[in-house]
Coordinates of C-alpha atoms (C1' of nucleotides) in Angstrom, one line a residue:
Chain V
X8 CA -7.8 37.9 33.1
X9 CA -11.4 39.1 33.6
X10 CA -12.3 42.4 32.4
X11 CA -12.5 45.7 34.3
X12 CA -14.1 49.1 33.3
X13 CA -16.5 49.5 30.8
X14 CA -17.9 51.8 33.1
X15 CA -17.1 55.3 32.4
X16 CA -17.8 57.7 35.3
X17 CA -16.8 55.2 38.0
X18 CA -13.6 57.3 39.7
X19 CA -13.0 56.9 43.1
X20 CA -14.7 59.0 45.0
X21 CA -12.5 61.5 46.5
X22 CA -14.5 61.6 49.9
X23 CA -12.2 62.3 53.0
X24 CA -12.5 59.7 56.1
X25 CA -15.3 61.0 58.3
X26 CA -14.5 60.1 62.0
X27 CA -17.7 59.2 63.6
X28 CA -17.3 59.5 67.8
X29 CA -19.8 56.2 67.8
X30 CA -18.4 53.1 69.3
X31 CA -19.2 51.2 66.0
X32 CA -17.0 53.2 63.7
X33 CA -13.5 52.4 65.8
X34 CA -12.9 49.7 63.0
X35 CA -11.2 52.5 60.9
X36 CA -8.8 52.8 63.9
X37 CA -4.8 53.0 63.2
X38 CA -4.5 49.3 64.3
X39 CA -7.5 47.0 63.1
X40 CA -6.8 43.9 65.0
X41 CA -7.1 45.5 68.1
X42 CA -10.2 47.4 67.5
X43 CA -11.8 44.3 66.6
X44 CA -10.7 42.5 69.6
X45 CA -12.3 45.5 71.3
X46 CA -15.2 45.4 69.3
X47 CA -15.6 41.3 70.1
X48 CA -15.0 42.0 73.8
X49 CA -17.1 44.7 73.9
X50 CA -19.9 42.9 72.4
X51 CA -19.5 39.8 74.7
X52 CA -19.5 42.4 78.0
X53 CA -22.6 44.0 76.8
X54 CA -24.1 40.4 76.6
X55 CA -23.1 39.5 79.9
X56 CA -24.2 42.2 81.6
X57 CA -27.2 43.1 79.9
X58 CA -29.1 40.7 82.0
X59 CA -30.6 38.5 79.2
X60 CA -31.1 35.0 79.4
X61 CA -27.5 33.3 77.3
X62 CA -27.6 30.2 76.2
X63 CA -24.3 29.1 76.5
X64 CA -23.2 25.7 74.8
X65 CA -20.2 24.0 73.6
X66 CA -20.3 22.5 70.3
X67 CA -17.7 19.7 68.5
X68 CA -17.2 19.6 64.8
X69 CA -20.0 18.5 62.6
X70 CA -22.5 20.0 65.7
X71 CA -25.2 22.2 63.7
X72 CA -25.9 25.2 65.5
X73 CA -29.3 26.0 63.7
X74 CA -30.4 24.2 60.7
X75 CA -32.4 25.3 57.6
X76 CA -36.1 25.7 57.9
X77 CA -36.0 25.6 61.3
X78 CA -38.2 28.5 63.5
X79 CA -35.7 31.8 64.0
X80 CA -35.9 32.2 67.3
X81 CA -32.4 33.3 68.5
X82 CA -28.8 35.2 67.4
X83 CA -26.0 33.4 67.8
X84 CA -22.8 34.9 69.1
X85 CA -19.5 32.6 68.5
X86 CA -17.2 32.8 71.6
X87 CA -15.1 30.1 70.1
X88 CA -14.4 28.0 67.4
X89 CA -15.0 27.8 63.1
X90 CA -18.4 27.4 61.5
X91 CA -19.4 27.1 58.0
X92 CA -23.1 28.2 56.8
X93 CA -24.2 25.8 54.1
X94 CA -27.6 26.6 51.9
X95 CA -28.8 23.4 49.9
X96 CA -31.1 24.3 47.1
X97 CA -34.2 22.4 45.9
X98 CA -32.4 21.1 42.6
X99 CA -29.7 19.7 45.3
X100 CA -26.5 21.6 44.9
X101 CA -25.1 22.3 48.3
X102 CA -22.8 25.1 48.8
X103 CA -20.7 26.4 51.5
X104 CA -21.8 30.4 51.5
X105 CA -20.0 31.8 54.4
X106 CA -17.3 31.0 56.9
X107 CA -17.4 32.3 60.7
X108 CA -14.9 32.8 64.1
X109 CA -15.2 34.7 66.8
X110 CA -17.4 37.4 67.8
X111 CA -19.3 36.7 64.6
X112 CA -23.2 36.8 65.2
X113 CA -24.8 34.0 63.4
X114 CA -28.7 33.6 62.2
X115 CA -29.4 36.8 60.7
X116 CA -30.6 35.2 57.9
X117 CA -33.7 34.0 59.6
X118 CA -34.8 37.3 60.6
X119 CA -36.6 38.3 57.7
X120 CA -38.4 34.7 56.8
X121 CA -39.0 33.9 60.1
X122 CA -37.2 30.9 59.6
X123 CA -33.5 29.9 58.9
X124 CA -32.4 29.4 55.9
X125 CA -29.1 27.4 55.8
X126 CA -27.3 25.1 58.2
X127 CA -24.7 26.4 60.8
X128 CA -21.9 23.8 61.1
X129 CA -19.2 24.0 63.8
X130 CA -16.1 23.0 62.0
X131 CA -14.2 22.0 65.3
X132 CA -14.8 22.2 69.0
X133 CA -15.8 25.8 70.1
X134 CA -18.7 27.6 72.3
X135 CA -21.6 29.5 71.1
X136 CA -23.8 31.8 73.0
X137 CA -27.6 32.1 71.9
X138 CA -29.9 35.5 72.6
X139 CA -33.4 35.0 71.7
X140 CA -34.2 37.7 69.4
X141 CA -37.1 39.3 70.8
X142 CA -35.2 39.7 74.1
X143 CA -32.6 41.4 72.2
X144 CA -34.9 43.8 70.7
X145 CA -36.8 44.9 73.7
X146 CA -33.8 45.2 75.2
X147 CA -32.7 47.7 72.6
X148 CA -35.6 49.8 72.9
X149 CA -33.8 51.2 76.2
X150 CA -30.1 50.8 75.5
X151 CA -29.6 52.3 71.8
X152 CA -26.1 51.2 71.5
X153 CA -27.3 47.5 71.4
X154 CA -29.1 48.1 68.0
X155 CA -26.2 49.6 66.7
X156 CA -24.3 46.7 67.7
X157 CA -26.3 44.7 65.9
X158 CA -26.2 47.0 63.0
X159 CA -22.9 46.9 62.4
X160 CA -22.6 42.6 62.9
X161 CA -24.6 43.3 60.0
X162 CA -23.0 45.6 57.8
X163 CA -19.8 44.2 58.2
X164 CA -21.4 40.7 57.1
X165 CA -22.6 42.5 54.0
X166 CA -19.1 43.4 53.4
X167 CA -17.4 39.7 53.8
X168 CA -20.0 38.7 51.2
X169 CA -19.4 41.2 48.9
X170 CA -15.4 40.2 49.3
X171 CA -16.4 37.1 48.4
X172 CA -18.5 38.0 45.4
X173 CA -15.6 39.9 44.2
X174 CA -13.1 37.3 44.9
X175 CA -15.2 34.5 43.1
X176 CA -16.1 37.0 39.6
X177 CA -12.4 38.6 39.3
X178 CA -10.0 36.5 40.4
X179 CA -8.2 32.8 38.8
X180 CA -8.5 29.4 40.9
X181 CA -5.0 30.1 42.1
X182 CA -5.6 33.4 43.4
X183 CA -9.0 32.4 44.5
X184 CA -7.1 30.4 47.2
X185 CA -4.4 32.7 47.7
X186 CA -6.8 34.9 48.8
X187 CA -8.8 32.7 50.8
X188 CA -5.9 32.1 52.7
X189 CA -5.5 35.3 52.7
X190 CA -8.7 36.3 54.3
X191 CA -8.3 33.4 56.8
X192 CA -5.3 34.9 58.3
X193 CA -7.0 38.9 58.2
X194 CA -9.8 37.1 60.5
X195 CA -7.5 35.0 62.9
X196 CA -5.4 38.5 63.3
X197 CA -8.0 40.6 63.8
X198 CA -8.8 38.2 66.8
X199 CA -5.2 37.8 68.0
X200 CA -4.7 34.5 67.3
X201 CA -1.5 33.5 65.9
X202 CA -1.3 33.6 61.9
X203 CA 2.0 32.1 61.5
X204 CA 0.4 28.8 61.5
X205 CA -2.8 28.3 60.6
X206 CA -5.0 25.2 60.6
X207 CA -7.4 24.7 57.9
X208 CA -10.3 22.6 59.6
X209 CA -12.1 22.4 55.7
X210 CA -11.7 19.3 53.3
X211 CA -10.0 20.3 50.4
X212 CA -13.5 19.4 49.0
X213 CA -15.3 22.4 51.3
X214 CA -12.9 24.7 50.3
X215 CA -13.6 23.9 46.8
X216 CA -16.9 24.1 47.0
X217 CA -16.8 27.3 49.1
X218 CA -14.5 29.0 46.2
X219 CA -16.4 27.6 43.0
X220 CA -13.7 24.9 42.0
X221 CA -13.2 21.2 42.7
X222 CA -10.6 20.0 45.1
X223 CA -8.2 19.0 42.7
X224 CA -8.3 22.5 41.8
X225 CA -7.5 23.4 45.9
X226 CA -4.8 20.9 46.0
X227 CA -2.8 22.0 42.7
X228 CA -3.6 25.3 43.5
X229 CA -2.0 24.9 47.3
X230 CA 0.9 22.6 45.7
X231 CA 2.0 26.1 43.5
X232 CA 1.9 28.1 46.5
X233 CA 4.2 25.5 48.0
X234 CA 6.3 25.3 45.0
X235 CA 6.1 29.5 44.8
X236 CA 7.4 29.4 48.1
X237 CA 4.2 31.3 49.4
X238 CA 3.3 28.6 52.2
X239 CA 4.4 25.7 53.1
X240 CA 3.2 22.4 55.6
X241 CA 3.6 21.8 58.5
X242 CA 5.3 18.4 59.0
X243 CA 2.4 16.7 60.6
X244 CA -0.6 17.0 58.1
X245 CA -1.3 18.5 55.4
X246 CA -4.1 20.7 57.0
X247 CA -1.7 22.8 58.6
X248 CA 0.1 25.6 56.8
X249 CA 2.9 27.9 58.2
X250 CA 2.9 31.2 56.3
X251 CA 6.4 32.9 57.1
X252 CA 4.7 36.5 55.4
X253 CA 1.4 37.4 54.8
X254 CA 2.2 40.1 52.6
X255 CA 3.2 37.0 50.4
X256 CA 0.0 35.8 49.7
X257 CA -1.3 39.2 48.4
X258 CA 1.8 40.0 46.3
X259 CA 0.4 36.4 44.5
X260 CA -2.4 37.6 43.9
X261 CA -1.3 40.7 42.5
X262 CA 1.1 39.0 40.5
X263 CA -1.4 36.5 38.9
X264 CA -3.7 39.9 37.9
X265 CA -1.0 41.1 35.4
X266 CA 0.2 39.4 32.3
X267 CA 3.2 40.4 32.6
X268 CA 5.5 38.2 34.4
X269 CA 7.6 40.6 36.0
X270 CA 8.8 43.1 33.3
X271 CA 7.6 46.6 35.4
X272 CA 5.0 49.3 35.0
Chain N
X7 CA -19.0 22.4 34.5
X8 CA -18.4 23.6 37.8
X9 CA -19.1 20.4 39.9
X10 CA -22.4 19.4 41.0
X11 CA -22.7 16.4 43.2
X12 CA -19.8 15.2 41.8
X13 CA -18.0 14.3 45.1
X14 CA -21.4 11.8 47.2
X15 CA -20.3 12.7 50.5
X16 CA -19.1 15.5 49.8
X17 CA -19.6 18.3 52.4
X18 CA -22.8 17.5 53.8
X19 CA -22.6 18.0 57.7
X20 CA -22.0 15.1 60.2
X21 CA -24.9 14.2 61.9
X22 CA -28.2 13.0 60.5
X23 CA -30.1 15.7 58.3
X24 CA -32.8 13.6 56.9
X25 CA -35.2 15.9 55.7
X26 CA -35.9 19.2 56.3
X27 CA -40.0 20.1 56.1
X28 CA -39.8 23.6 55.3
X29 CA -37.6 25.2 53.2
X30 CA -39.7 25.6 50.5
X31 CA -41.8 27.3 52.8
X32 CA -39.8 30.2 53.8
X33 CA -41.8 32.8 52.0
X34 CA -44.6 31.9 54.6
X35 CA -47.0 33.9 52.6
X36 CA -49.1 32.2 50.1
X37 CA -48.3 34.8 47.4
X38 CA -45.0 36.0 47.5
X39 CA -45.5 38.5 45.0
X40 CA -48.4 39.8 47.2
X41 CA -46.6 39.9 50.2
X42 CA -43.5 41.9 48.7
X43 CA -45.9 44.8 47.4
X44 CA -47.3 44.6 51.2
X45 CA -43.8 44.9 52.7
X46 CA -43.1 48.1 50.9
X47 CA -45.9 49.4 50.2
X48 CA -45.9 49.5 54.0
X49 CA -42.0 51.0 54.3
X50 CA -42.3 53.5 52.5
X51 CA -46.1 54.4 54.3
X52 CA -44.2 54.4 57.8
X53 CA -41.5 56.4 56.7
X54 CA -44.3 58.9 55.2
X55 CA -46.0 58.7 58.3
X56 CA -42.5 58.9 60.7
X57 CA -42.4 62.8 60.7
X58 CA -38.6 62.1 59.5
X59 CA -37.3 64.3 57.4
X60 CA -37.0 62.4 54.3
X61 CA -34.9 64.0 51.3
X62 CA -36.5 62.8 48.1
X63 CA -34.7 62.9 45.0
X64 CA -35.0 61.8 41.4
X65 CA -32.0 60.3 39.7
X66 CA -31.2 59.9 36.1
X67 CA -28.8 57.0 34.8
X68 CA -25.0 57.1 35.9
X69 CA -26.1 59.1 38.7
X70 CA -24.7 58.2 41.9
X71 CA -26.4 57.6 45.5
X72 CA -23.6 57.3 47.4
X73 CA -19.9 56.7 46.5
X74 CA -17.4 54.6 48.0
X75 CA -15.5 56.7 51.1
X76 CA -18.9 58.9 51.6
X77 CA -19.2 59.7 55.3
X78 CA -21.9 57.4 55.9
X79 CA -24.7 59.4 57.0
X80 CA -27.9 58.0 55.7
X81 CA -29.6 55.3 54.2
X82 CA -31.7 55.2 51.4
X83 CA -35.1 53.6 49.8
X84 CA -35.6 53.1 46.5
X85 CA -38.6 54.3 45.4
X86 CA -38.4 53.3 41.9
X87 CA -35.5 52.8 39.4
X88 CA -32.8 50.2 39.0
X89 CA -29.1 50.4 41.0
X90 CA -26.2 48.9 41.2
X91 CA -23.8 48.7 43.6
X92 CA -20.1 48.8 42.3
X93 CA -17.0 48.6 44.6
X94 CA -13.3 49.3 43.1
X95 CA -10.3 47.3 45.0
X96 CA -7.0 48.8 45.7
X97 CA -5.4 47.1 42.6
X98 CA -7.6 48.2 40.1
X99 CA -11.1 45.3 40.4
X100 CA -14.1 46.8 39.5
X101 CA -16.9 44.4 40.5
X102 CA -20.6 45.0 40.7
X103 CA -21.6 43.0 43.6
X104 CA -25.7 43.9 43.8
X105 CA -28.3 44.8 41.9
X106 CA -31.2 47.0 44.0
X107 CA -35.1 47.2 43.0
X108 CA -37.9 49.2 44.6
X109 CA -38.3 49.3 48.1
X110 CA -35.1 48.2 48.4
X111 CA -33.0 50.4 51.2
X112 CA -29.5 51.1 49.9
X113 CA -26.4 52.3 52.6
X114 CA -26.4 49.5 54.8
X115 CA -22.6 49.2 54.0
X116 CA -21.8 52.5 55.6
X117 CA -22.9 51.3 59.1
X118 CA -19.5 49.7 60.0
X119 CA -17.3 51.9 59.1
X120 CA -18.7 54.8 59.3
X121 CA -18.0 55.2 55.3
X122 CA -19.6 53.8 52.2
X123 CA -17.7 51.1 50.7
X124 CA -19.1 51.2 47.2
X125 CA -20.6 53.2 44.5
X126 CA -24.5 53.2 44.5
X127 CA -25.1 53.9 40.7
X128 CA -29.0 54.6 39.2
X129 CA -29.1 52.7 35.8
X130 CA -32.3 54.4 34.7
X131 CA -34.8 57.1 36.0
X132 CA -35.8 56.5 39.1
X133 CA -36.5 58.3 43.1
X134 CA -35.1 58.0 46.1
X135 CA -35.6 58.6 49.5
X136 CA -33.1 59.5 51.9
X137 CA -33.6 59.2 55.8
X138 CA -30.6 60.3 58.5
X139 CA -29.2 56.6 60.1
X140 CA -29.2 58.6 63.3
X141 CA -32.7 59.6 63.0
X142 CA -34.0 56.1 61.9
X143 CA -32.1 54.9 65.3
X144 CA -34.0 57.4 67.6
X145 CA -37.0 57.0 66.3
X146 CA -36.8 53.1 66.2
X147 CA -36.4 53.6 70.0
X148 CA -40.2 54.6 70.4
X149 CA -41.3 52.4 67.5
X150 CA -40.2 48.9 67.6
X151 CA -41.4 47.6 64.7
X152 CA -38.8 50.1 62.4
X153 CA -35.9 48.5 64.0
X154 CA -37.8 45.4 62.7
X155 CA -38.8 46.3 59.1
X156 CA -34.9 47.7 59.2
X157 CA -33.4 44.0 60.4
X158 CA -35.7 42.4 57.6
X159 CA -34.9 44.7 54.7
X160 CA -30.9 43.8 56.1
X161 CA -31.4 39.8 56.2
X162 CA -33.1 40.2 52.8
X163 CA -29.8 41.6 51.7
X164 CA -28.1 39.0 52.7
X165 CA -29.9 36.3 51.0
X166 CA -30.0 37.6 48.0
X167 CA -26.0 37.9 48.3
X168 CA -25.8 34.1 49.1
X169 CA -27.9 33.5 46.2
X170 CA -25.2 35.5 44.1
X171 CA -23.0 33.3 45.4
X172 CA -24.5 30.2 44.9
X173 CA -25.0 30.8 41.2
X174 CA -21.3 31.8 40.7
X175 CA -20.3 28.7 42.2
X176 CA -22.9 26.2 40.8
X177 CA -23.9 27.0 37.9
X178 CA -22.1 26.5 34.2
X179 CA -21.7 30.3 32.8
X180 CA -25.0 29.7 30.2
X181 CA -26.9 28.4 34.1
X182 CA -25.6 31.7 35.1
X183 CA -27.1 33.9 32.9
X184 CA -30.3 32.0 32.6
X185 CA -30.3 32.2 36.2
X186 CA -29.7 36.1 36.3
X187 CA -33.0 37.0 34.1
X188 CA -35.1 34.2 36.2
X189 CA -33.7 36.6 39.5
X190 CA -34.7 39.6 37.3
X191 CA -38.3 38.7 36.6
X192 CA -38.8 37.4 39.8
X193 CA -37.5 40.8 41.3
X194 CA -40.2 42.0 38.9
X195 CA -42.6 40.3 39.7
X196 CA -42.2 40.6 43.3
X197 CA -43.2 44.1 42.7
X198 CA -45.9 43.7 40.5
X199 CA -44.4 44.9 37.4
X200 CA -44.5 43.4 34.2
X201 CA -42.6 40.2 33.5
X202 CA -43.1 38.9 30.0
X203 CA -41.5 41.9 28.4
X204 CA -38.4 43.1 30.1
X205 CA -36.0 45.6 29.6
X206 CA -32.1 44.9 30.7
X207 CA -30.6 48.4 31.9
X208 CA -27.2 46.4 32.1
X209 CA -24.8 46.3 29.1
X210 CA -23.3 43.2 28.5
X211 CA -20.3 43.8 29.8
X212 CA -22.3 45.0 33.1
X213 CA -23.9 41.5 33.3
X214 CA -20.6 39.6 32.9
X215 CA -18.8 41.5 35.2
X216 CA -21.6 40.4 37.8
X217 CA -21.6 37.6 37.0
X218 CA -17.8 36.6 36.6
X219 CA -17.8 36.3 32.8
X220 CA -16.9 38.3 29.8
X221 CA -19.1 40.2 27.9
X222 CA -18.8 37.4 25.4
X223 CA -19.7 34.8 27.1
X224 CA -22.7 36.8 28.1
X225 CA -23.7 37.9 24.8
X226 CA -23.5 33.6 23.3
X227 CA -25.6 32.7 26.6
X228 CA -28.3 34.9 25.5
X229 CA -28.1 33.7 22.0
X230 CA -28.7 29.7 22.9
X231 CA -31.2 30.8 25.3
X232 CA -32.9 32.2 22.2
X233 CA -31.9 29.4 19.8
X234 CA -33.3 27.1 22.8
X235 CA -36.6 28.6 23.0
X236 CA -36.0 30.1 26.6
X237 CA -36.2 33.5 25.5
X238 CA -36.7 36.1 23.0
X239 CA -35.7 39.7 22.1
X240 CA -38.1 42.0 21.3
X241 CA -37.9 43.7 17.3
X242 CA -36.2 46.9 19.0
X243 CA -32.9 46.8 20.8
X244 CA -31.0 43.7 22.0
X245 CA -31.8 44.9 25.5
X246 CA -35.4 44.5 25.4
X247 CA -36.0 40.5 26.2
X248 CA -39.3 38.5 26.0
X249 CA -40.4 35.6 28.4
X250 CA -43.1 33.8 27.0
X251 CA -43.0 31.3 30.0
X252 CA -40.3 32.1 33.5
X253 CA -40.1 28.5 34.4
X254 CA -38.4 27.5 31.1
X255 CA -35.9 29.6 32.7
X256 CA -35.2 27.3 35.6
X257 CA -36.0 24.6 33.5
X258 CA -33.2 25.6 31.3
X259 CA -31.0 25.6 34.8
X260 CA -31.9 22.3 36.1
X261 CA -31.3 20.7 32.7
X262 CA -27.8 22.3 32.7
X263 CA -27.1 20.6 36.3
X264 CA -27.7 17.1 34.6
X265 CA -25.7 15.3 32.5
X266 CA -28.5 13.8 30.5
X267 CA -29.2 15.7 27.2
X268 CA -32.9 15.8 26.7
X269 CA -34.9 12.4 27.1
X270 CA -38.2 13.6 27.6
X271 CA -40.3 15.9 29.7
Chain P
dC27 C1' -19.7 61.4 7.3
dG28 C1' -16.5 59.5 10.9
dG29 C1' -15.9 57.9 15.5
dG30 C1' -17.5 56.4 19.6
dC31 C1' -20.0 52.6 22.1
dC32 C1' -22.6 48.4 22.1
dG33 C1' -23.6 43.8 20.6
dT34 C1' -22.6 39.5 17.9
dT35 C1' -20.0 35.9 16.0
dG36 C1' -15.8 33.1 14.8
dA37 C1' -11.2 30.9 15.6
dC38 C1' -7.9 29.7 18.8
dC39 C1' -6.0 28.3 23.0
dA40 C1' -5.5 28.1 28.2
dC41 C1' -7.2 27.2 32.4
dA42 C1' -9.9 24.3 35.1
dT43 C1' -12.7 20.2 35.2
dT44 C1' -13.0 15.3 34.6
dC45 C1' -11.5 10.8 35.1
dA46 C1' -8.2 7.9 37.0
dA47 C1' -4.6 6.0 39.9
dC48 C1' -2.1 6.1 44.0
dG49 C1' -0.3 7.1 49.0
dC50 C1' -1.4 7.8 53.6
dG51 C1' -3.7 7.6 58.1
dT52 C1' -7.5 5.6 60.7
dG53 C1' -11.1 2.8 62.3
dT54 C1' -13.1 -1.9 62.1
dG55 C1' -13.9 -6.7 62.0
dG56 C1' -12.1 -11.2 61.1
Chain G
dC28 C1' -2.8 -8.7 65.1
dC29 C1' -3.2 -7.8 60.2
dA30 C1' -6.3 -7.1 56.4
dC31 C1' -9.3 -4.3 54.7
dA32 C1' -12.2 -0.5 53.6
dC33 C1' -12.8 4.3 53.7
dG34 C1' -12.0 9.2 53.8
dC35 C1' -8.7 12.5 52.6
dG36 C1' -5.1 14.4 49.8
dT37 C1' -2.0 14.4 45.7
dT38 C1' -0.8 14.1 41.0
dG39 C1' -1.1 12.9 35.9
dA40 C1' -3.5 12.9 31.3
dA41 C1' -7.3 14.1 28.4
dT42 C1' -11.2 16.8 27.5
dG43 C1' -14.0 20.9 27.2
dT44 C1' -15.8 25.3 28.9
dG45 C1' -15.0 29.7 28.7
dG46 C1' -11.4 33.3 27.9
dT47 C1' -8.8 36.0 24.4
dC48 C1' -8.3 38.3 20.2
dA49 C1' -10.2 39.8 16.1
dA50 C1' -13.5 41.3 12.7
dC51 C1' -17.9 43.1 11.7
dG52 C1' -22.7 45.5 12.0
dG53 C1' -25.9 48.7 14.1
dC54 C1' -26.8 52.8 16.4
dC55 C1' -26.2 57.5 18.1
dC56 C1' -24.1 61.9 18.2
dG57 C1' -21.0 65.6 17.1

DNA sequence: CGGGCCGTTGACCACATTCAACGCGTGTGG
DNA sequence: CCACACGCGTTGAATGTGGTCAACGGCCCG
């Protein structure tokens, strides 16, 4: 498909694990679901009790947390629910660039303009808890683990991005779904929500957009994975997709990286 | 074409969104070039001025920061020199997913997890400056405004990732190309170096992998762009690239994004 | 000189977009 | 109540962008 390599000295690097005794690093934990349902819990706990002023408030799809070029004022912590972050340039393309769930902090991205720079939308009904910035940071001049909280919201933002920079340059349409899918049901289990069944609350036409293709492209591209035997609908709606094995979807996605049909190597 | 507007209603959030004021504005600053040199000018003054032990090194090309699986440890300001930041998948994807500029800080990544997740590769001669995370942290605890610059340099980040991603997904693979010298100069320029005359430290192969393309596709992009006027190379070396004028650059995007061919302006 | 690596260009073809038609569920107004 | 419009999803056929394969030229270095 794409090409690889053309850079030479790029082994992997044969560092070992560390094992940092921080609260942050518990991610590389034997079981990763549960450390990040520790790591949401833990985060909401250390809201609650850190005596700031939340801003609780329940939202319904199509609410807008924050919008674009509004003041930055607050973080965002979702308790509940999907969101999508949507930039929209000046030459008009709009384009879904990030996808959020629980325990997600949202509005880092209007930290360093002072103002935000895309739209937060609640893709169905869910509750988000709002921290106004500078009351976060004084409060982390006297408790140090609440900036490295932050930190790491951060960092592992940085990473989802980069996923999806890496999903988007190397991978086909097909596989670009499959593992959108794919990273769907990684975020629901690392949350304990069920992943048998999912529900997709995107149009076909923001999940398009969100990958780089049209939504024909989504709906052949889920058709295939039907007709592969990958996924399958549910009998009410076609938003809502049972997928027996997860291990399915990236087996796909393997598959379509190689020529070869099936031969063996 | 990747699809534009193609779809009216497309994704565009419930609710009314008339107009938003600002978003041009976000650079507050009058001259954004200005204001960059400021911002790190100022960085790497209060790290000078911290009393942190700062480990300065100078790099050559292929050299790497950090590697993916590192215990993370520190981060990492560019003092000068161009990086890029590579990550290698389980089956076999090699993707550069950033490219990093002066007074950027590199590491970020390593916060999570407590490891690197990428290769930080110099692609010419350049310095960095390496500061202990842990340190940073306690001394942010006396000095507020570090954990700010630190949150600012991170958003930053983040930005410029959803811009990645908003060219991959908009923008025709010539758009994308023409779009990846505009960030280039504008990175440039930002810092106060020289923008009619630059030098490309990327092979082509480099660029396409960034920008989900083949070297080829690359290397016929560049070619209109100098059949169109947009560009031109410089007598020596295919790398070296002249830019009589940066906005025929976006110019050359917009009129990508419309079907029209050329009526007038 | 020969053999890398890098860049360019051409010919061919496949994958994804485009355009179009259709089915389905839902909300709305006659 | 039904007719109708509308949003959403699916599928087909045609087109075209960009991938693949190949050949070639320039450059550097052993």
């Amino acid at each position: 498909m794409m090409l690889h390599a053309a850079t030479p000295s790029n082994a992997l690097a044969a560092g070992t694990a560390p094992l940092r005794p921080t609260f942050l690093a518990r991610r590389s934990a034997a079981d990763p679901a549960a450390a990040t349902q520790a790591l949401i819990a833990d985060t909401l706990q250390r809201l609650r009790e850190s005596g700031l002023p939340l801003h609780r408030r329940l939202v319904h799809a199509g609410d807008t947390v924050y919008r674009c070029g509004e003041a930055f004022k607050a973080l965002h912590v979702l308790h509940s629910g999907f969101f999508k972050m949507v930039t929209i340039t000046a030459d008009g393309r709009e384009q879904v660039v990030g996808l959020h769930f629980k325990g997600d902090w949202l509005g880092f991205d209007g930290i360093a303009s002072g103002a935000y720079t895309c739209d937060a939308v609640a893709l169905d009904v869910g509750e988000v808890w709002s921290v106004y910035y500078e009351a976060l940071l004084t409060l982390s001049a006297n408790k140090p683990g609440v900036t490295g909280m932050l930190h790491a919201a951060m960092s592992r933002q940085m990473a989802r991005e980069r996923e999806s920079i890496l999903s988007l340059c190397t991978l086909s349409a097909d596989a670009r779904v499959a593992d959108f899918l794919r990273q769907w049901v990684e975020a629901l289990d690392r949350r304990g929500l069920r992943t048998d069944r999912i529900t997709l609350c995107l149009t076909r036409a923001e999940i398009g957009n969100f990958l780089g293709m049209t939504l024909e492209s989504v709906s052949r591209a889920l058709s295939r994975l039907v007709r592969e035997g990958v996924i399958n609908f549910a009998e009410k709606g076609r938003r809502h997709v049972r997928i027996a094995d997860s291990q399915a979807l990236g087996a796909y996605i393997a598959r379509s990286l190689t020529p070869e049909p099936a031969a063996l190597q």
